XYZ file of C-alpha atoms in Angstrom:
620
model
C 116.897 260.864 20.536
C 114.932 263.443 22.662
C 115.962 263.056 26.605
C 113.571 263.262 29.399
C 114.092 266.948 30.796
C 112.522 268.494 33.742
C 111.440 272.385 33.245
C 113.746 273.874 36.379
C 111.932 276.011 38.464
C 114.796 278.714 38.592
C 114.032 279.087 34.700
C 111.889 281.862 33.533
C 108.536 281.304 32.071
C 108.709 282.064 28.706
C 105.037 282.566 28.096
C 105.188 285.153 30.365
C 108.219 286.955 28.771
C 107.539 285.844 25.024
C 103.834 287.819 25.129
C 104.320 290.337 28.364
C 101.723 289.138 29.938
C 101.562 289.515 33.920
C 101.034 286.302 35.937
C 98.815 289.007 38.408
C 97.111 290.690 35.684
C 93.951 289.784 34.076
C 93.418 291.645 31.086
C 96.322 292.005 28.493
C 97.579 296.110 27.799
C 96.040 298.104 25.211
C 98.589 297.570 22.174
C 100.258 300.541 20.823
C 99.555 301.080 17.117
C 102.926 301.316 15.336
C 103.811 301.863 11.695
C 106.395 300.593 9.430
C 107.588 300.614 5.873
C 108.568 298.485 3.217
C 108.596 297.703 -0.206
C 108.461 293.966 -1.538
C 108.264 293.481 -5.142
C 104.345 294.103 -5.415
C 104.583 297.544 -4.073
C 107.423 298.567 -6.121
C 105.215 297.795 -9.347
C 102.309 298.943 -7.966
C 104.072 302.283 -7.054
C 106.535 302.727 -10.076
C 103.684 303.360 -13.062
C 104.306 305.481 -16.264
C 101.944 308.252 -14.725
C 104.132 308.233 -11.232
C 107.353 308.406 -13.393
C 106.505 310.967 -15.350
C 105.007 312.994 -12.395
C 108.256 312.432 -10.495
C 110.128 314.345 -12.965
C 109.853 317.923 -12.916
C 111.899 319.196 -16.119
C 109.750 319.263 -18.999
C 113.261 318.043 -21.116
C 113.191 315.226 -18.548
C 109.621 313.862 -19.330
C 110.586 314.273 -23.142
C 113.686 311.937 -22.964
C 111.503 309.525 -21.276
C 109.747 308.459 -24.884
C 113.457 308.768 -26.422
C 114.772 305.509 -27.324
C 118.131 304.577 -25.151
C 121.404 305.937 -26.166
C 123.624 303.148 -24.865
C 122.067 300.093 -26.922
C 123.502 301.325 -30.025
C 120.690 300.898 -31.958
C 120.097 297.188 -30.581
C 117.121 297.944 -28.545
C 113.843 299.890 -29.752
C 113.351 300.187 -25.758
C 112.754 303.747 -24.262
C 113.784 305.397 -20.796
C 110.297 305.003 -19.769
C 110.799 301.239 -20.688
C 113.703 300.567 -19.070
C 112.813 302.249 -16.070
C 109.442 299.810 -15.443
C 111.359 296.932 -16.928
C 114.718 297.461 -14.943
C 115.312 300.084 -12.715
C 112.664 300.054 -10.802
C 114.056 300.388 -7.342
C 116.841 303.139 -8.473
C 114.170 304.672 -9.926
C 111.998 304.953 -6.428
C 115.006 305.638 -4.632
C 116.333 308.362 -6.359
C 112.503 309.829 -6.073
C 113.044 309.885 -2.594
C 116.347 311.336 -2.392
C 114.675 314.300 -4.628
C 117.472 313.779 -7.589
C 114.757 311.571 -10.039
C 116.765 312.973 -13.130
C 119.476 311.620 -12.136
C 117.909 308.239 -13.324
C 118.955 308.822 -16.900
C 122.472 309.276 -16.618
C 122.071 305.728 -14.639
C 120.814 304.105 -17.161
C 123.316 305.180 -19.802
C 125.847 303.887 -17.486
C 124.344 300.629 -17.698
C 122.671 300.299 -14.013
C 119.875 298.177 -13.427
C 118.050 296.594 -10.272
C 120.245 293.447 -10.241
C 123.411 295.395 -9.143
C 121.832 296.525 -6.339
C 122.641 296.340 -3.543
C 125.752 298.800 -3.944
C 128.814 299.172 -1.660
C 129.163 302.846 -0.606
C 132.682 302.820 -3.144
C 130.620 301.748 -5.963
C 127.463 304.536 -5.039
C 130.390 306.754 -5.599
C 130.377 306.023 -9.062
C 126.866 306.816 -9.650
C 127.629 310.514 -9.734
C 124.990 311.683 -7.427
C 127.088 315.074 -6.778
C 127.510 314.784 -3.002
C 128.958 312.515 0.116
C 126.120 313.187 1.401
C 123.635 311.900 -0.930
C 125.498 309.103 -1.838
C 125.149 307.970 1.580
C 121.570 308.330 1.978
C 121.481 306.005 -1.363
C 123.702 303.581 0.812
C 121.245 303.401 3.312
C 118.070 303.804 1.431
C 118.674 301.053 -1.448
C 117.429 297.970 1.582
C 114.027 299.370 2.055
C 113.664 298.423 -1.643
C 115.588 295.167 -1.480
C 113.249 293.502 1.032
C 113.530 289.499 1.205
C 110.983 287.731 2.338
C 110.518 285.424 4.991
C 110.442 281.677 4.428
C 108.278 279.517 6.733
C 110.260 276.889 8.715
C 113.083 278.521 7.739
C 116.114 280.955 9.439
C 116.568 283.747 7.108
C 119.668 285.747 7.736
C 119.381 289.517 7.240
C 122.142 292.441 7.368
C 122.406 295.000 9.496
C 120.620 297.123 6.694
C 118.262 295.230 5.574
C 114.266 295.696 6.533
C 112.492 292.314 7.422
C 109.118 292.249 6.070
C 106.897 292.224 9.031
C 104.713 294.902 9.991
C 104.449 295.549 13.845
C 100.969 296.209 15.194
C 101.366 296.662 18.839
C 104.108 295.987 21.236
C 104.723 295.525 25.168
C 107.098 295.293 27.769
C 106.991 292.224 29.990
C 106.673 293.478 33.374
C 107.236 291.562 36.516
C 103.932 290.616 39.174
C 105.301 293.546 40.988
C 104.569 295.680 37.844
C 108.535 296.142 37.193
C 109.821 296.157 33.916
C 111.818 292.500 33.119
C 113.569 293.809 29.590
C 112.706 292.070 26.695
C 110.118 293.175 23.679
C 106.777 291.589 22.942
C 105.471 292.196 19.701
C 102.168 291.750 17.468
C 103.598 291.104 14.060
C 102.094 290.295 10.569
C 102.843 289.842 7.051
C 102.525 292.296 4.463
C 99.143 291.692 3.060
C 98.461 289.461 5.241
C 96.597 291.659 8.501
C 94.218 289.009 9.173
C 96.792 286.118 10.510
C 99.102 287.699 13.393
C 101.896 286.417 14.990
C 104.229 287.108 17.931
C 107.895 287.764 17.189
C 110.380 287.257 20.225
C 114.159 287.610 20.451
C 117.076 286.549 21.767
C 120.530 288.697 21.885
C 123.292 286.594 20.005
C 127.094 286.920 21.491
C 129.467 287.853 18.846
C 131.949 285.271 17.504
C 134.804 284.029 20.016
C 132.152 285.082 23.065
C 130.478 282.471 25.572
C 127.010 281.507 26.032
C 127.373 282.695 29.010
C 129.579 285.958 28.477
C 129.380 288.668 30.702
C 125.704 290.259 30.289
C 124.946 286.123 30.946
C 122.400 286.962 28.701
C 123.716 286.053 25.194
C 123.384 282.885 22.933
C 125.428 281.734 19.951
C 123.884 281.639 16.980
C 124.854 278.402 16.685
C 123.265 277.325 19.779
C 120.219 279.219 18.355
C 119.781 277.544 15.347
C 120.238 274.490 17.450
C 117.702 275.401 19.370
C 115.177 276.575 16.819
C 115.893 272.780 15.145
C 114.729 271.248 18.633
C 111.317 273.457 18.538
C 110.483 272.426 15.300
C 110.698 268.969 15.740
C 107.759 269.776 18.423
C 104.574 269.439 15.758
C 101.371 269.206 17.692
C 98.161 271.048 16.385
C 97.656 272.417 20.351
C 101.576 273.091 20.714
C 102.249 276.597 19.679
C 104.980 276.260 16.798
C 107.757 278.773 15.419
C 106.288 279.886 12.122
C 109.355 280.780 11.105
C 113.321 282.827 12.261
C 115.972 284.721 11.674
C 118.593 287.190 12.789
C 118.981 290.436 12.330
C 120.925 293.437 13.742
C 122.749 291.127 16.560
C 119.723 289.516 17.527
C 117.923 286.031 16.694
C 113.840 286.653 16.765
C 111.525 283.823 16.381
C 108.289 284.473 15.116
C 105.553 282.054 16.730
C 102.214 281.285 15.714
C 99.635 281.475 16.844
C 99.445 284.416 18.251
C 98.124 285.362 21.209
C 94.418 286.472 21.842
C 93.627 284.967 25.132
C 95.364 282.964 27.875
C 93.146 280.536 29.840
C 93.812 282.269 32.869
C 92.275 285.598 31.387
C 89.126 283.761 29.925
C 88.431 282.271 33.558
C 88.654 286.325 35.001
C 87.719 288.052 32.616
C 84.978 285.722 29.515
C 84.760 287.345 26.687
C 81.311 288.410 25.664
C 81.539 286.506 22.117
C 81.830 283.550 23.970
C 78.733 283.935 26.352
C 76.998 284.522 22.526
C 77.959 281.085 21.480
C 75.077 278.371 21.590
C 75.005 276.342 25.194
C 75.746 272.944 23.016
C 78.732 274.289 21.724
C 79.990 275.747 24.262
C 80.145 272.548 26.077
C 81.406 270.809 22.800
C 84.198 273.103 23.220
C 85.348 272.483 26.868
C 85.114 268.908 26.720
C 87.752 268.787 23.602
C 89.745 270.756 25.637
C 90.431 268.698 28.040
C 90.832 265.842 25.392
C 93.244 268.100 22.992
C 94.914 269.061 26.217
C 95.809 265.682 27.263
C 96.213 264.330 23.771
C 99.388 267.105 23.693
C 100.849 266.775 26.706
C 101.147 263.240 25.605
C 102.806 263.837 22.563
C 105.443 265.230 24.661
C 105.620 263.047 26.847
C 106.480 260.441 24.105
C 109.233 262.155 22.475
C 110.344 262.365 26.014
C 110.027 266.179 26.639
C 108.585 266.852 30.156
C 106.639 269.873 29.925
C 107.543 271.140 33.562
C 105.225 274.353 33.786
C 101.431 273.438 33.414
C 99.884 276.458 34.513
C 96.544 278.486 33.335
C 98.697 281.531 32.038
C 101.021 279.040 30.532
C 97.870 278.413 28.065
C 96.650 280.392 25.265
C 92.920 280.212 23.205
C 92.055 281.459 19.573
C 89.345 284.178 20.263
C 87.458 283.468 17.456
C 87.895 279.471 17.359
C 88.543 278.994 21.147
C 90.699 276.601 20.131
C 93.359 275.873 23.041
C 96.955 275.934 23.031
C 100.189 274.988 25.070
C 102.127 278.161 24.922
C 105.454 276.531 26.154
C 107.111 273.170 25.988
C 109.855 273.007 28.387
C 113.137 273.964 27.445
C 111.645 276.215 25.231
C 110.675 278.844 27.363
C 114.341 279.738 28.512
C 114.728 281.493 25.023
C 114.435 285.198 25.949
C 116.890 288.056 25.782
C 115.272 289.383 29.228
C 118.347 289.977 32.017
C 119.353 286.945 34.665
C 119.974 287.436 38.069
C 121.033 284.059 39.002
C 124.377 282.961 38.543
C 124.038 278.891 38.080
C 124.511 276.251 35.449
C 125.997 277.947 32.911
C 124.404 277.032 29.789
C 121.928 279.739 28.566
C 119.306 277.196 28.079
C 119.353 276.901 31.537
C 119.643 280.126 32.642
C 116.690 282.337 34.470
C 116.120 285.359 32.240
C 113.852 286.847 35.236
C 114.633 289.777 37.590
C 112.089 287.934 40.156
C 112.677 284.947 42.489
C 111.630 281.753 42.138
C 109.035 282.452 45.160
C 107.211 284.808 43.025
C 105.948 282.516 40.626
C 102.889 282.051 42.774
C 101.299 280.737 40.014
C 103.726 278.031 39.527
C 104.077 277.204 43.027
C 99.848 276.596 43.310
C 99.372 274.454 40.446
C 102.833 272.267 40.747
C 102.671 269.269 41.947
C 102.998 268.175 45.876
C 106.314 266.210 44.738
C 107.767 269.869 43.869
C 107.512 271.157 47.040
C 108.976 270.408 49.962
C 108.122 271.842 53.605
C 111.642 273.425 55.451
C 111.680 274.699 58.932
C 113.965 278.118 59.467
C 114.976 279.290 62.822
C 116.274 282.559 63.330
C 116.091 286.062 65.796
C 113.800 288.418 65.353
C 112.538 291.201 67.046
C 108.548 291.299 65.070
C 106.724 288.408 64.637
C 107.884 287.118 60.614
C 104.957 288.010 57.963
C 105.108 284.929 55.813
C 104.368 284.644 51.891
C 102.168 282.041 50.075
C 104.924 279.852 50.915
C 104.896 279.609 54.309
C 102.787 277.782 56.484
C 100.015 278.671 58.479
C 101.209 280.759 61.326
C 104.531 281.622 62.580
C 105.229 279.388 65.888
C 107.783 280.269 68.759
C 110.423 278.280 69.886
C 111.093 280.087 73.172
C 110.880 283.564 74.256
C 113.425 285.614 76.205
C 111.753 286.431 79.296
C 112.052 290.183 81.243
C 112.366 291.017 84.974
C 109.128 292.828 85.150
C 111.193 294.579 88.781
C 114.439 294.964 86.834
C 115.479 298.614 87.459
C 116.772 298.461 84.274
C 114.851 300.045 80.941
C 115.057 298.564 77.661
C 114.601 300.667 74.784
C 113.347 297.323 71.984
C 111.797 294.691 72.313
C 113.795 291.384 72.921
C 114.925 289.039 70.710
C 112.737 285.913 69.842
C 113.570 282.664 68.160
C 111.215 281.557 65.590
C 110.487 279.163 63.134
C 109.424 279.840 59.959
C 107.819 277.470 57.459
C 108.705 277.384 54.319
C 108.485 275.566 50.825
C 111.466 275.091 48.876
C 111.230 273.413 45.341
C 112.850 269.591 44.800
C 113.363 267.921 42.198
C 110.317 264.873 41.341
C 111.402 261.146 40.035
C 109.111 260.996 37.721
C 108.617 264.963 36.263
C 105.708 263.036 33.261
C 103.623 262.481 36.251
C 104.315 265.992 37.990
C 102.807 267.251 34.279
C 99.920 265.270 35.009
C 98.875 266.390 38.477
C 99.164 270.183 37.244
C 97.050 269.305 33.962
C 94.490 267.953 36.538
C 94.412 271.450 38.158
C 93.847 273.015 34.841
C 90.738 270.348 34.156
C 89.381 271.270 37.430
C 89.900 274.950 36.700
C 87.734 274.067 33.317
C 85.036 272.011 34.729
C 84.059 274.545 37.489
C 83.872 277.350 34.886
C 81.632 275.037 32.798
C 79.665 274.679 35.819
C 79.388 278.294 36.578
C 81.603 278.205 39.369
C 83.488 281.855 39.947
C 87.283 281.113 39.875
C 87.970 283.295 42.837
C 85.014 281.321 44.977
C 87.239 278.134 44.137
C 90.650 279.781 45.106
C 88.791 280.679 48.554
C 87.430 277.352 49.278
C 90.612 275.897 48.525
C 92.226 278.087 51.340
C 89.898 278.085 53.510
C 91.388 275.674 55.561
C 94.776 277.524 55.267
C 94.601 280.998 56.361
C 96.811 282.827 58.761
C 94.825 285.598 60.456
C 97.493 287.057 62.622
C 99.886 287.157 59.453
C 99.838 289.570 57.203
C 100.375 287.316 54.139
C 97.886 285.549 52.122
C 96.379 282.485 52.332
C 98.317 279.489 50.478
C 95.856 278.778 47.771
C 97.734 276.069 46.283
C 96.163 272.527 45.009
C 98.867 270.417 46.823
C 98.671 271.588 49.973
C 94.910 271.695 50.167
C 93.746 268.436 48.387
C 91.161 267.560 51.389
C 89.781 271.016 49.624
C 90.418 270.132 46.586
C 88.363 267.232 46.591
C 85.468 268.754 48.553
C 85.268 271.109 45.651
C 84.807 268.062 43.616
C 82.196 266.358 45.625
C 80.728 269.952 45.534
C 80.444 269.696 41.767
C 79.155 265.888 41.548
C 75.941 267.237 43.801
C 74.666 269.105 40.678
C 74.850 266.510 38.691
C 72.300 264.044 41.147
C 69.803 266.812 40.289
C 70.205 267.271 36.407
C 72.377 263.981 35.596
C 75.626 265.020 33.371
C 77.483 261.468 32.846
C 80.444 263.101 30.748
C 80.715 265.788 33.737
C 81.172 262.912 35.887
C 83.556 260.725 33.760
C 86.000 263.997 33.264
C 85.715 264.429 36.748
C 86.783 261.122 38.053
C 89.565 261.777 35.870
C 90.785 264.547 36.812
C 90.152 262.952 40.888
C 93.183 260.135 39.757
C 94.975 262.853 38.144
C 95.223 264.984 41.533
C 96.247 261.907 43.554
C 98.786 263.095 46.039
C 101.111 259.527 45.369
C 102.413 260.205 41.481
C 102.247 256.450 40.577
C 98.493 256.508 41.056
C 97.625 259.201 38.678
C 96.933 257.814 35.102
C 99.464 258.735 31.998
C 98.826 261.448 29.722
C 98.050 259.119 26.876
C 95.482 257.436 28.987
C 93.680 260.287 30.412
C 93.516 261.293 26.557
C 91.867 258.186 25.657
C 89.320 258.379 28.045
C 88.919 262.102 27.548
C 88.609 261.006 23.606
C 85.584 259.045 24.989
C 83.631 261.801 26.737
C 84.182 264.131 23.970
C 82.530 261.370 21.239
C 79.640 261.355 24.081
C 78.980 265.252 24.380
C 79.244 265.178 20.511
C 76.839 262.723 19.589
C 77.472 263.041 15.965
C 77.025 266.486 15.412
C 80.886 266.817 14.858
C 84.492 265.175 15.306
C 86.310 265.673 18.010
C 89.044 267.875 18.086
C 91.656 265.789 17.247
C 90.259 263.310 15.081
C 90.223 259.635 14.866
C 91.749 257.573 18.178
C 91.493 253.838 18.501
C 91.667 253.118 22.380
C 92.305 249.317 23.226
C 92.973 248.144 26.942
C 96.681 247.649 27.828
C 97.824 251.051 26.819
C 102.101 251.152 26.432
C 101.818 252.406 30.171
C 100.749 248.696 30.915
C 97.296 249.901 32.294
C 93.881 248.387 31.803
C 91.596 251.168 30.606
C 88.391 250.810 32.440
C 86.461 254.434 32.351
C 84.587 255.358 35.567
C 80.736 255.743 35.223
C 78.109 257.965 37.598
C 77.899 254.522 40.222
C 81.368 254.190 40.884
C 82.129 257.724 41.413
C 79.768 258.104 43.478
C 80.604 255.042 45.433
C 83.807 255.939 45.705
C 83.066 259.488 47.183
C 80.683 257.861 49.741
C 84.020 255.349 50.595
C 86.075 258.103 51.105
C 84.145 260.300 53.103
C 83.641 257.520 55.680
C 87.152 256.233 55.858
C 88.561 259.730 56.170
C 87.129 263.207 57.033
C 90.003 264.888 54.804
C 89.022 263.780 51.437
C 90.154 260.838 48.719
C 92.831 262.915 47.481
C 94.791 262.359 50.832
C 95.553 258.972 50.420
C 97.959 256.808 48.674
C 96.409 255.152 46.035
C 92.354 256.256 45.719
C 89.482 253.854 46.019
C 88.968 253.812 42.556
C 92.544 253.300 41.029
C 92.324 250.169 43.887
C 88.896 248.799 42.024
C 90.350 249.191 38.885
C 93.248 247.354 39.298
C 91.469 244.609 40.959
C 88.806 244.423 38.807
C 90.921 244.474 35.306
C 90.278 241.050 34.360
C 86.129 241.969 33.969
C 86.961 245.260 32.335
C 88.673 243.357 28.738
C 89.380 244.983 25.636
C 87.529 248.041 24.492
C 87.651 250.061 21.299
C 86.190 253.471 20.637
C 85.754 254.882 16.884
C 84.991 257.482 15.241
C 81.785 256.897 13.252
């Protein structure tokens, strides 16, 4: 039975590592076009025709014996070279072409070689009588580009050192760190043969040889069995918005998964940077599109949440979208994203799963750190000497403060040649551990809804990051604001009530609905925010609103009926009490809903449960 895990903050983000993309970067690299060969058994007979055979030989005795029947069936056989070479030796055939000895195919085939022997030990090529070491071991080598086995979905194929695994490589990339450092590792763009117009991305992992640790000394090595092991724990993940490992195997010392689907666009990119095909698409659709988002969203994270996977990393990067179907994606599911050959620096627990394949610190994951939830952070005080006033990152607070200041004898013959010493205190945020990590998922999916709703109001994302830290700059510190949602939810919710005033002028009841949502989701106290599998049922509702008809949700067919397994009523939150509960807010407190304990709404609803009874939404 799956176990409740938290996603570590000292683990690398495997989104990040398994497609190279930059959590500072807003655009994805220009790919660099690659080419590969290999020959399956379509190409072979598509390459190995009479008219090719007969070119490939350049003695006129040698295109004569081709029509001769063989010499070795003893009259059995009517069957000439030419014959046997299409019907049986193929790949010797093709081989031997490129090894510029063709005649030498004859001679094979009265020794009674065909394709089925292949592949040959080096000893046994020896008995081919090619005429030279050398050629013999080019035949060696060469005979696995023509013995190419094909990949198997949901399966792990293993291949030999030799062999050539059928996927052609369109692009690849280096994962590079915020700081624009390279982090090791290899991203590629991989697909099929014949099959250019579904890509995937193939990651991998560096397997320890037998007898070695998980954690040998590189600390960056897996067993294969713990590979396999883990590759059975991904699959068991099936959600149509998770991504999924197509298929695996390992090859040359390495285990590679190859994922679908394959990267086109993370959310974080379509907030910077829309693409112009989706300002083309039709304004209903459009908003079809970003209201089943936040429904598909929600219905996934609560499929993890009851197989009792925590997803642990809920950020906008962390998502990916279809260019041409926007549909929505999450790229990561906890545990998952430790799988990465990419080098540790960090020394603690053991296990590879748990190891940080990431040459930056934990305080670099900015992105991390401003969508996580105010249970993940805690504020720490550090006092210490220093001769320059401390410049603080995003995770410090405000300003610097002193403690107390060495004073100087402005008389005092004496000259000092630096400034003296002065004890400070630094604020800080250091990550803890939540109770509860299912309801941590849900504050950071809230950020992500808000993200959503604000670009489906036209609302710039950088205008939102500077309202958020507006409240929160340092202007005699050289560091940035701290831009994160938990430590500016008086902000936070400002933004929202900033949002609701477009809707009193050109009424949007679904905007509304999502947004009192997403208000309960962002409560700072986790036991007020709803459960995943809630906040997808009354998503499911919206969605059904802003279709009317014209097409399914997402996600198909829910049933919703109050008293949920979380032991909440499901009420839904219409344009009056929203806006009465804004109005209650403001009044009781200047610093927004978001503040308190338990919100005004989440209070009504619980007190008013008995009026709200049984409700039942379906598809029509």
């Amino acid at each position: 039975m799956a176990t409740l895990t938290m996603a570590d903050s000292h683990r690398a983000d495997l989104f990040h590592s398994m497609y190279g993309y930059s959590s500072t970067s807003v655009a994805l690299p220009p790919p660099v076009l690659l080419t590969s060969t290999w020959w399956d058994q379509q190409k072979i007979q598509e390459a190995a025709t009479p008219r090719f055979i007969r070119q490939a030989l350049h003695s006129p005795s040698s295109k004569t014996r081709l029509d001769e029947q063989l010499q070795f069936g003893e009259g059995l056989t009517e069957s000439t070279y030419l014959d046997w070479i299409i019907e049986h030796t193929q790949k010797f055939f093709l081989i031997l072409v490129e090894l510029n000895c063709a005649e030498m195919i004859f001679e094979i085939i009265d020794g009674s070689w065909d394709d089925e022997d292949l592949p040959l030990s080096l000893q046994t090529v020896e008995r081919l009588g090619l005429g030279s070491a050398g050629v013999e071991k080019k035949f060696a080598k060469k005979q696995y580009a023509y013995l190419v086995r094909e990949l198997v979905p949901g399966e792990t194929m293993e291949y030999l050192d030799e062999e050539v695994v059928p996927l052609e490589v369109i692009s690849k990339r280096v994962p590079t760190t915020a700081g624009g450092t390279t982090k090791g590792g290899l991203v590629e763009k991989v697909y099929l043969p014949r099959q250019r117009e579904v890509c995937y991305s193939r990651r991998r992992v560096l397997l320890s040889h037998e007898g070695d640790e998980d954690s040998g000394a590189g600390g960056n090595k897996m067993s294969q069995a713990s590979f396999l092991a883990e590759i059975s724990r991904l699959r068991s993940i099936e959600h149509p918005h998770i991504v999924s490992v197509f298929t695996s195997y390992t090859h040359d010392g390495y285990g590679y998964l190859v994922l679908s689907p394959c990267i086109d666009l993370t959310l974080k990119s379509f907030l910077h940077s829309t693409p112009p095909a989706w300002k083309s698409q039709p304004k209903d659709k459009r908003r079809r599109i970003i209201f089943n988002w936040l429904h598909c969203l929600a219905d996934a994270l609560a499929y993890l949440h009851e197989k009792g996977i925590s997803h642990g990393d809920i950020k906008p990067s962390s998502l990916i979208i279809e260019a041409t179907t926007y549909k929505i994606f999450f790229a990561d599911t906890g545990d998952s994203k430790f799988l990465d050959s990419s080098p540790t620096n960090t020394t603690s627990p053991s296990s590879f799963l748990f190891r940080q394949f990431n040459t930056l610190p934990v305080s670099a994951d900015v992105e991390g750190y401003e969508y996580g939830a105010p249970e993940l952070w805690q504020r720490t005080l550090t006092s210490h000497e220093s001769q320059l006033p401390p410049t603080n990152t995003v995770f410090s607070g405000r300003s610097y403060r002193k403690a107390s200041t060495q004073s100087t004898n402005s008389n005092s013959s004496e000259e000092t040649s630096s400034p003296s010493p002065t004890n400070v205190s630094v604020g800080g945020w250091s990550s803890a551990t939540p109770a509860h990590p299912t309801t941590s998922d849900m504050f950071s999916l809230g950020c992500l809804y808000l993200d959503i709703l604000s670009f489906k109001q036209k609302r710039k994302t950088t205008a939102f990051i500077s309202h958020r830290s507006a409240k929160n700059r340092r202007p005699r510190e050289s560091g940035p604001p701290d831009a994160s949602f938990h430590a500016n939810l008086g902000q936070v919710d400002s933004w929202i009530e900033g949002l609701l005033k477009a809707t009193r002028k050109k009424p949007d009841r679904a905007l509304v609905e999502a947004l009192s949502i997403t208000r309960r989701m962002l409560s700072r106290d986790p036991g007020a925010r709803p459960g995943a599998r809630r906040v997808a049922d009354e998503g499911y509702s919206v969605v059904r609103s802003v279709c009317k008809g014209v097409e399914m949700p997402c996600c198909g067919v829910h049933n919703i009926v109050a008293g949920n397994a979380e032991g909440e009523i499901f009420g839904g939150w219409g344009v009056e009490s929203l806006v009465l509960k804004t109005q209650t807010s403001r009044s009781s407190s200047g610093s927004g809903s978001l503040l308190s304990k338990r919100s005004t709404a989440d209070t009504t609803a619980s007190g008013s449960s008995g009026s709200v009874g049984s409700r039942r939404w379906m598809a029509v």
